[in-house]
Short mmCIF file of C-alpha atoms in Angstrom, two decimals:
data_model
loop_
_atom_site.label_atom_id
_atom_site.label_comp_id
_atom_site.label_asym_id
_atom_site.label_seq_id
_atom_site.Cartn_x
_atom_site.Cartn_y
_atom_site.Cartn_z
CA MET A 599 -119.20 -4.27 -18.25
CA THR A 600 -122.46 -5.65 -19.49
CA ARG A 601 -123.37 -7.63 -23.13
CA GLU A 602 -126.22 -7.85 -25.29
CA ALA A 603 -127.89 -10.52 -25.99
CA TYR A 604 -131.70 -11.66 -27.44
CA ALA A 605 -133.54 -14.17 -25.47
CA CYS A 606 -137.12 -15.03 -26.74
CA TRP A 607 -140.74 -14.05 -24.10
CA LEU A 608 -143.74 -14.96 -24.41
CA ARG A 609 -145.65 -11.08 -24.28
CA SER A 610 -149.52 -12.71 -24.16
CA PRO A 611 -150.51 -16.34 -24.88
CA GLY A 612 -150.67 -17.99 -28.46
CA VAL A 613 -147.59 -14.60 -29.43
CA GLY A 614 -143.97 -14.25 -29.03
CA GLU A 615 -141.14 -12.19 -29.58
CA ILE A 616 -137.09 -11.52 -28.75
CA ARG A 617 -136.29 -8.80 -26.71
CA PRO A 618 -132.87 -7.39 -25.79
CA VAL A 619 -131.51 -8.42 -22.69
CA SER A 620 -128.21 -6.72 -21.07
CA VAL A 621 -125.88 -9.45 -19.38
CA PRO A 622 -123.38 -8.81 -16.69
CA ALA A 623 -120.17 -9.96 -16.10
CA PRO A 624 -119.77 -12.68 -14.24
CA GLY A 625 -119.33 -13.53 -10.85
CA PRO A 626 -117.18 -15.04 -8.62
CA ASP A 627 -118.24 -18.61 -9.06
CA GLU A 628 -120.57 -17.18 -11.70
CA VAL A 629 -120.32 -18.55 -15.59
CA LEU A 630 -121.34 -16.23 -19.02
CA VAL A 631 -123.08 -19.35 -21.91
CA ARG A 632 -122.90 -18.32 -25.14
CA THR A 633 -125.70 -20.34 -26.76
CA ARG A 634 -125.12 -22.59 -29.27
CA TYR A 635 -128.48 -25.19 -28.94
CA THR A 636 -131.53 -25.10 -27.14
CA GLY A 637 -134.57 -27.00 -27.94
CA VAL A 638 -137.99 -27.00 -28.31
CA SER A 639 -140.58 -29.52 -26.33
CA ARG A 640 -142.95 -29.41 -27.74
CA GLY A 641 -145.06 -30.84 -25.16
CA THR A 642 -144.25 -28.72 -22.61
CA GLU A 643 -143.79 -25.83 -24.54
CA THR A 644 -146.28 -26.01 -26.34
CA LEU A 645 -148.48 -25.82 -23.13
CA VAL A 646 -146.86 -23.47 -21.41
CA PHE A 647 -147.48 -20.53 -26.08
CA THR A 648 -150.68 -21.33 -25.45
CA GLY A 649 -151.33 -20.19 -21.59
CA ARG A 650 -153.01 -23.92 -21.03
CA VAL A 651 -150.99 -24.08 -17.23
CA PRO A 652 -153.09 -25.01 -14.79
CA PRO A 653 -152.61 -21.48 -11.66
CA ASP A 654 -153.11 -24.29 -9.15
CA GLN A 655 -149.54 -25.29 -11.39
CA TYR A 656 -148.06 -22.19 -11.79
CA ALA A 657 -144.94 -22.85 -8.28
CA ALA A 658 -144.41 -26.47 -9.69
CA MET A 659 -144.30 -25.46 -13.75
CA ARG A 660 -141.43 -23.22 -12.98
CA ALA A 661 -138.35 -23.36 -14.98
CA PRO A 662 -135.66 -22.80 -13.06
CA PHE A 663 -133.73 -19.78 -15.29
CA GLN A 664 -137.91 -18.92 -15.65
CA GLU A 665 -139.00 -14.75 -15.44
CA GLY A 666 -141.34 -13.18 -15.80
CA ASP A 667 -144.51 -15.61 -14.71
CA PHE A 668 -148.50 -17.44 -15.60
CA PRO A 669 -149.26 -17.42 -17.71
CA ALA A 670 -147.19 -14.32 -19.19
CA PRO A 671 -145.37 -12.52 -20.12
CA VAL A 672 -142.37 -14.98 -19.35
CA LYS A 673 -139.57 -16.41 -20.14
CA TYR A 674 -139.53 -20.21 -20.54
CA GLY A 675 -137.93 -23.44 -21.65
CA TYR A 676 -134.35 -25.44 -20.25
CA LEU A 677 -132.72 -26.82 -22.85
CA ASN A 678 -129.42 -24.77 -23.67
CA VAL A 679 -126.79 -25.83 -25.16
CA GLY A 680 -123.87 -23.80 -25.20
CA VAL A 681 -119.91 -22.41 -24.55
CA VAL A 682 -118.40 -20.60 -21.30
CA GLU A 683 -116.50 -18.53 -22.17
CA GLN A 684 -115.31 -16.60 -18.44
CA GLY A 685 -116.00 -17.55 -15.46
CA ARG A 686 -114.43 -20.71 -13.89
CA ALA A 687 -111.54 -22.11 -14.77
CA ASP A 688 -112.31 -25.35 -15.58
CA LEU A 689 -114.97 -24.79 -17.17
CA VAL A 690 -114.19 -21.81 -19.72
CA GLY A 691 -114.16 -23.23 -22.91
CA ARG A 692 -116.43 -26.40 -21.30
CA THR A 693 -119.31 -27.54 -24.11
CA VAL A 694 -122.27 -27.09 -21.62
CA PHE A 695 -125.77 -27.90 -20.66
CA CYS A 696 -127.92 -26.26 -18.86
CA LEU A 697 -131.73 -26.29 -17.37
CA TYR A 698 -131.72 -22.78 -19.56
CA PRO A 699 -134.48 -20.84 -21.37
CA HIS A 700 -133.85 -19.37 -25.29
CA GLN A 701 -131.72 -16.33 -24.87
CA SER A 702 -128.31 -15.95 -26.71
CA ALA A 703 -125.93 -15.41 -23.97
CA TYR A 704 -126.78 -16.02 -19.77
CA VAL A 705 -124.78 -15.83 -16.24
CA VAL A 706 -126.05 -18.45 -14.46
CA PRO A 707 -124.29 -20.08 -11.27
CA ALA A 708 -121.61 -22.48 -12.48
CA ASP A 709 -122.63 -25.58 -9.89
CA ALA A 710 -126.00 -24.54 -12.55
CA VAL A 711 -123.66 -26.25 -15.60
CA VAL A 712 -123.32 -29.60 -16.56
CA PRO A 713 -120.60 -30.21 -18.68
CA VAL A 714 -121.26 -31.82 -21.93
CA PRO A 715 -119.22 -34.90 -22.89
CA ASP A 716 -116.87 -35.60 -25.98
CA GLY A 717 -118.33 -37.76 -27.46
CA VAL A 718 -121.87 -35.20 -27.50
CA PRO A 719 -121.94 -33.09 -30.05
CA ALA A 720 -124.03 -29.98 -29.03
CA SER A 721 -126.87 -30.59 -31.32
CA ARG A 722 -128.06 -33.69 -29.67
CA ALA A 723 -126.88 -32.49 -26.12
CA VAL A 724 -129.64 -30.53 -25.85
CA LEU A 725 -131.91 -33.77 -25.52
CA ALA A 726 -130.56 -34.32 -21.89
CA GLY A 727 -133.84 -32.30 -20.24
CA THR A 728 -135.83 -35.22 -21.63
CA VAL A 729 -133.47 -38.22 -21.97
CA GLU A 730 -133.78 -37.38 -18.13
CA THR A 731 -136.55 -37.58 -17.31
CA ALA A 732 -137.01 -41.03 -19.18
CA VAL A 733 -133.70 -42.54 -16.26
CA ASN A 734 -136.23 -41.38 -13.66
CA ALA A 735 -139.14 -42.82 -14.81
CA LEU A 736 -137.03 -45.81 -15.84
CA TRP A 737 -135.85 -45.68 -12.20
CA ASP A 738 -139.50 -45.30 -10.41
CA ALA A 739 -140.31 -48.75 -12.95
CA PRO A 740 -137.95 -50.71 -13.90
CA PRO A 741 -138.53 -53.60 -15.74
CA LEU A 742 -137.39 -57.40 -15.33
CA VAL A 743 -135.56 -58.78 -18.01
CA GLY A 744 -138.07 -60.45 -20.33
CA ASP A 745 -141.05 -57.92 -19.76
CA ARG A 746 -143.28 -57.36 -22.20
CA VAL A 747 -143.89 -53.30 -21.65
CA THR A 748 -144.54 -50.25 -23.98
CA VAL A 749 -144.85 -47.16 -23.97
CA VAL A 750 -147.67 -45.39 -25.91
CA GLY A 751 -146.33 -41.48 -27.18
CA ALA A 752 -144.18 -42.11 -29.40
CA GLY A 753 -142.99 -38.20 -29.15
CA MET A 754 -140.63 -36.62 -28.14
CA VAL A 755 -140.45 -38.68 -23.70
CA GLY A 756 -142.02 -41.83 -25.05
CA ALA A 757 -139.40 -41.85 -28.33
CA CYS A 758 -136.15 -41.37 -25.36
CA VAL A 759 -138.26 -43.59 -23.24
CA ALA A 760 -138.24 -46.66 -25.87
CA ALA A 761 -134.83 -45.60 -26.93
CA LEU A 762 -133.66 -46.51 -22.58
CA LEU A 763 -135.73 -50.14 -23.15
CA ALA A 764 -134.08 -50.71 -26.32
CA ARG A 765 -130.71 -51.00 -24.12
CA PHE A 766 -132.75 -53.56 -21.38
CA PRO A 767 -131.46 -57.56 -22.14
CA GLY A 768 -134.75 -59.68 -23.18
CA VAL A 769 -137.16 -56.44 -22.78
CA ARG A 770 -139.71 -57.26 -26.01
CA VAL A 771 -140.37 -53.48 -26.56
CA GLN A 772 -143.77 -51.73 -28.49
CA LEU A 773 -143.50 -47.64 -30.24
CA VAL A 774 -146.83 -46.78 -30.26
CA ASP A 775 -148.62 -44.16 -31.59
CA THR A 776 -152.11 -42.68 -34.16
CA ASP A 777 -149.17 -41.12 -36.53
CA PRO A 778 -148.14 -44.38 -39.01
CA GLY A 779 -144.99 -41.66 -39.50
CA ARG A 780 -143.88 -42.53 -36.11
CA ALA A 781 -143.02 -45.92 -37.26
CA ALA A 782 -139.27 -44.75 -38.47
CA THR A 783 -139.01 -43.46 -35.20
CA ALA A 784 -139.50 -46.87 -34.08
CA ALA A 785 -137.13 -49.11 -36.38
CA ALA A 786 -133.98 -46.46 -35.86
CA LEU A 787 -134.78 -46.61 -32.78
CA GLY A 788 -134.71 -50.80 -32.82
CA VAL A 789 -137.72 -51.16 -31.27
CA ASP A 790 -140.99 -52.40 -32.32
CA PHE A 791 -144.37 -49.90 -33.12
CA ALA A 792 -148.39 -50.01 -33.45
CA HIS A 793 -150.99 -48.14 -34.37
CA PRO A 794 -152.93 -48.17 -30.80
CA ALA A 795 -155.45 -50.51 -32.46
CA ASP A 796 -152.83 -53.19 -32.96
CA ALA A 797 -151.05 -52.97 -30.54
CA ALA A 798 -149.89 -56.09 -28.86
CA THR A 799 -152.29 -56.89 -24.68
CA GLY A 800 -151.07 -58.44 -22.37
CA ARG A 801 -148.29 -56.11 -20.80
CA ASP A 802 -145.69 -55.95 -17.79
CA LEU A 803 -145.32 -52.15 -18.26
CA VAL A 804 -146.53 -50.01 -19.89
CA VAL A 805 -145.26 -46.40 -19.59
CA HIS A 806 -147.95 -43.26 -21.80
CA ALA A 807 -146.61 -40.21 -23.07
CA SER A 808 -149.67 -39.42 -25.99
CA ALA A 809 -151.02 -36.19 -23.09
CA SER A 810 -154.34 -37.80 -24.23
CA ALA A 811 -157.38 -39.68 -22.59
CA GLU A 812 -158.14 -42.39 -25.08
CA GLY A 813 -153.76 -42.70 -24.80
CA LEU A 814 -154.14 -43.30 -21.24
CA GLN A 815 -156.97 -45.83 -22.07
CA ARG A 816 -155.01 -47.40 -24.19
CA GLY A 817 -152.35 -48.05 -22.34
CA LEU A 818 -154.28 -49.85 -19.29
CA ASP A 819 -156.43 -51.70 -21.76
CA LEU A 820 -153.31 -53.71 -23.05
CA LEU A 821 -152.02 -54.46 -19.30
CA ALA A 822 -151.53 -58.19 -17.98
CA ARG A 823 -153.06 -59.33 -14.30
CA GLU A 824 -151.04 -57.48 -12.14
CA GLY A 825 -149.75 -55.43 -14.90
CA THR A 826 -148.34 -50.79 -13.74
CA LEU A 827 -149.08 -48.25 -16.37
CA LEU A 828 -146.39 -46.00 -15.85
CA GLU A 829 -148.47 -42.20 -15.89
CA LEU A 830 -145.59 -39.36 -17.49
CA SER A 831 -147.93 -36.79 -19.44
CA TRP A 832 -148.22 -33.56 -18.35
CA TYR A 833 -152.26 -32.90 -19.63
CA GLY A 834 -152.33 -29.14 -18.44
CA ASP A 835 -155.74 -27.87 -17.71
CA ARG A 836 -157.76 -30.45 -19.47
CA PRO A 837 -159.62 -33.04 -17.66
CA VAL A 838 -159.38 -36.99 -18.58
CA THR A 839 -162.19 -39.42 -17.97
CA LEU A 840 -161.00 -43.38 -17.87
CA ALA A 841 -163.00 -46.97 -17.87
CA LEU A 842 -162.24 -48.54 -14.01
CA GLY A 843 -164.66 -50.56 -14.52
CA GLY A 844 -163.80 -53.78 -15.68
CA ALA A 845 -160.60 -55.24 -15.93
CA PHE A 846 -159.13 -52.41 -13.54
CA HIS A 847 -160.45 -54.55 -10.27
CA SER A 848 -160.79 -57.91 -11.21
CA GLY A 849 -156.49 -57.14 -12.17
CA ARG A 850 -154.43 -55.84 -9.97
CA LEU A 851 -153.76 -52.81 -12.09
CA THR A 852 -151.40 -50.39 -11.47
CA VAL A 853 -151.11 -46.42 -12.30
CA ARG A 854 -148.41 -44.18 -11.83
CA SER A 855 -146.75 -41.46 -11.95
CA SER A 856 -143.54 -40.05 -12.54
CA GLN A 857 -142.34 -36.18 -12.57
CA VAL A 858 -138.85 -35.95 -13.38
CA GLY A 859 -139.06 -32.49 -10.41
CA ALA A 860 -137.86 -35.21 -7.69
CA VAL A 861 -136.03 -37.57 -8.15
CA ALA A 862 -136.82 -41.49 -7.39
CA PRO A 863 -137.41 -42.71 -4.74
CA ALA A 864 -135.33 -45.63 -5.53
CA ARG A 865 -132.57 -43.12 -6.38
CA ARG A 866 -133.52 -41.01 -3.16
CA GLY A 867 -130.35 -40.47 -1.23
CA SER A 868 -127.75 -41.77 -3.12
CA ARG A 869 -127.98 -39.56 -6.50
CA SER A 870 -128.55 -36.52 -7.32
CA TYR A 871 -131.02 -34.15 -9.87
CA ARG A 872 -126.63 -33.47 -11.86
CA ASP A 873 -126.23 -37.40 -10.87
CA ARG A 874 -129.43 -38.00 -13.15
CA LEU A 875 -128.87 -34.85 -15.50
CA ALA A 876 -125.09 -36.52 -15.63
CA LEU A 877 -126.44 -39.68 -17.02
CA ALA A 878 -128.24 -38.47 -19.16
CA LEU A 879 -125.30 -36.58 -20.80
CA ASP A 880 -123.43 -39.21 -20.80
CA LEU A 881 -126.30 -42.62 -22.37
CA LEU A 882 -126.20 -40.33 -25.14
CA ALA A 883 -123.46 -40.84 -26.90
CA ASP A 884 -125.57 -43.48 -29.07
CA PRO A 885 -125.70 -41.52 -32.30
CA VAL A 886 -129.58 -43.20 -32.42
CA PHE A 887 -130.49 -40.01 -30.48
CA ASP A 888 -129.86 -38.20 -33.27
CA ALA A 889 -133.38 -39.85 -35.08
CA LEU A 890 -135.16 -37.63 -32.03
CA LEU A 891 -133.65 -34.00 -33.94
CA THR A 892 -136.92 -33.76 -36.22
CA GLY A 893 -136.56 -30.06 -37.67
CA ARG A 894 -133.73 -26.90 -36.94
CA SER A 895 -134.79 -24.07 -37.13
CA PRO A 896 -132.56 -20.04 -36.48
CA PHE A 897 -133.27 -18.22 -33.26
CA ALA A 898 -134.49 -15.49 -35.05
CA ASP A 899 -137.46 -17.81 -36.01
CA LEU A 900 -138.51 -18.99 -32.54
CA PRO A 901 -141.51 -17.40 -32.40
CA ASP A 902 -142.37 -18.78 -35.20
CA VAL A 903 -141.44 -22.41 -34.82
CA LEU A 904 -143.30 -21.93 -31.13
CA ALA A 905 -146.89 -21.33 -32.53
CA ARG A 906 -146.59 -23.66 -36.07
CA LEU A 907 -145.76 -26.19 -33.12
CA SER A 908 -148.67 -25.59 -30.62
CA SER A 909 -151.03 -24.72 -33.99
CA GLY A 910 -149.68 -28.58 -34.84
CA ARG A 911 -149.02 -27.03 -37.62
CA LEU A 912 -145.56 -28.37 -38.10
CA PRO A 913 -144.52 -32.13 -36.56
CA ALA A 914 -141.93 -32.47 -34.59
CA LEU A 915 -140.29 -34.68 -32.02
CA CYS A 916 -137.20 -32.06 -30.44
CA HIS A 917 -137.32 -28.50 -32.49
CA LEU A 918 -133.70 -27.43 -32.79
CA ILE A 919 -133.05 -23.87 -32.49
CA SER A 920 -129.58 -22.65 -33.87
CA TYR A 921 -128.03 -19.51 -33.12
CA ASP A 922 -124.40 -19.51 -34.58
CA GLY A 923 -126.13 -19.43 -37.46
CA GLU A 924 -125.58 -23.21 -38.28
#
């Protein structure tokens, strides 16, 4: 038997819509999941919504259960938390996280879902994909005890990185953003806050997540000699210009990228993508991450939410989408 469900599709750049879909009964080693919450990743999903994924990145940007192709029509998203209603006996009734788009119910292979620990609320669990990105970033550039670390960009990814850095012994963390309202987020996460013009210099590590050339340049300017900048931003089709004269060479500075699509080299072979996601879910037992959930809307309003996030009319870190009327 099939089941009726509903999914959010990007019909054309800037225009989303809710469409009915048919969900089949789960086969062997599959599960049927009823969605409770999805999260909107403000950076990546607004680039997709506005049609700004570069053609040469279509394959790299493809989500695990995406349907359609860039720029549109496409069904996109990857922060989904629901309840398993049918399928493998050990998963039925469990709350699970899946890298699935915004859809009210779906069938996937059983190994595509990861159980949410009992101590993690379903609403907070939507952050697992972003915390996974932060975990991989700190596997790529782990701080040393006593390091002075700055995170430039207090968006969803930057705030998750700052939250994890606050747990490292002796590490002094400053979160930098142009929006003074993000000072409250920094305080909730237990780290210092500064406007870019007032940010501390002489930093051993800078994690850049502002998705702006200005933020990237400021991050380089904050580094101590032989310091490292870890780049987490995704720019879409926007070019980035940097001034690499000055201290870049004389200071022996390093710029390196981190990409959640690949496990960090230091953990390659010993950790899988699933291990990394399970770790992210365990870390979400800390209620400090609730500071990143900055709004909630019903699923029916998702096309309008995406439009408002993309235009900047709706400020948010992670905007929660509810499927149960909660």
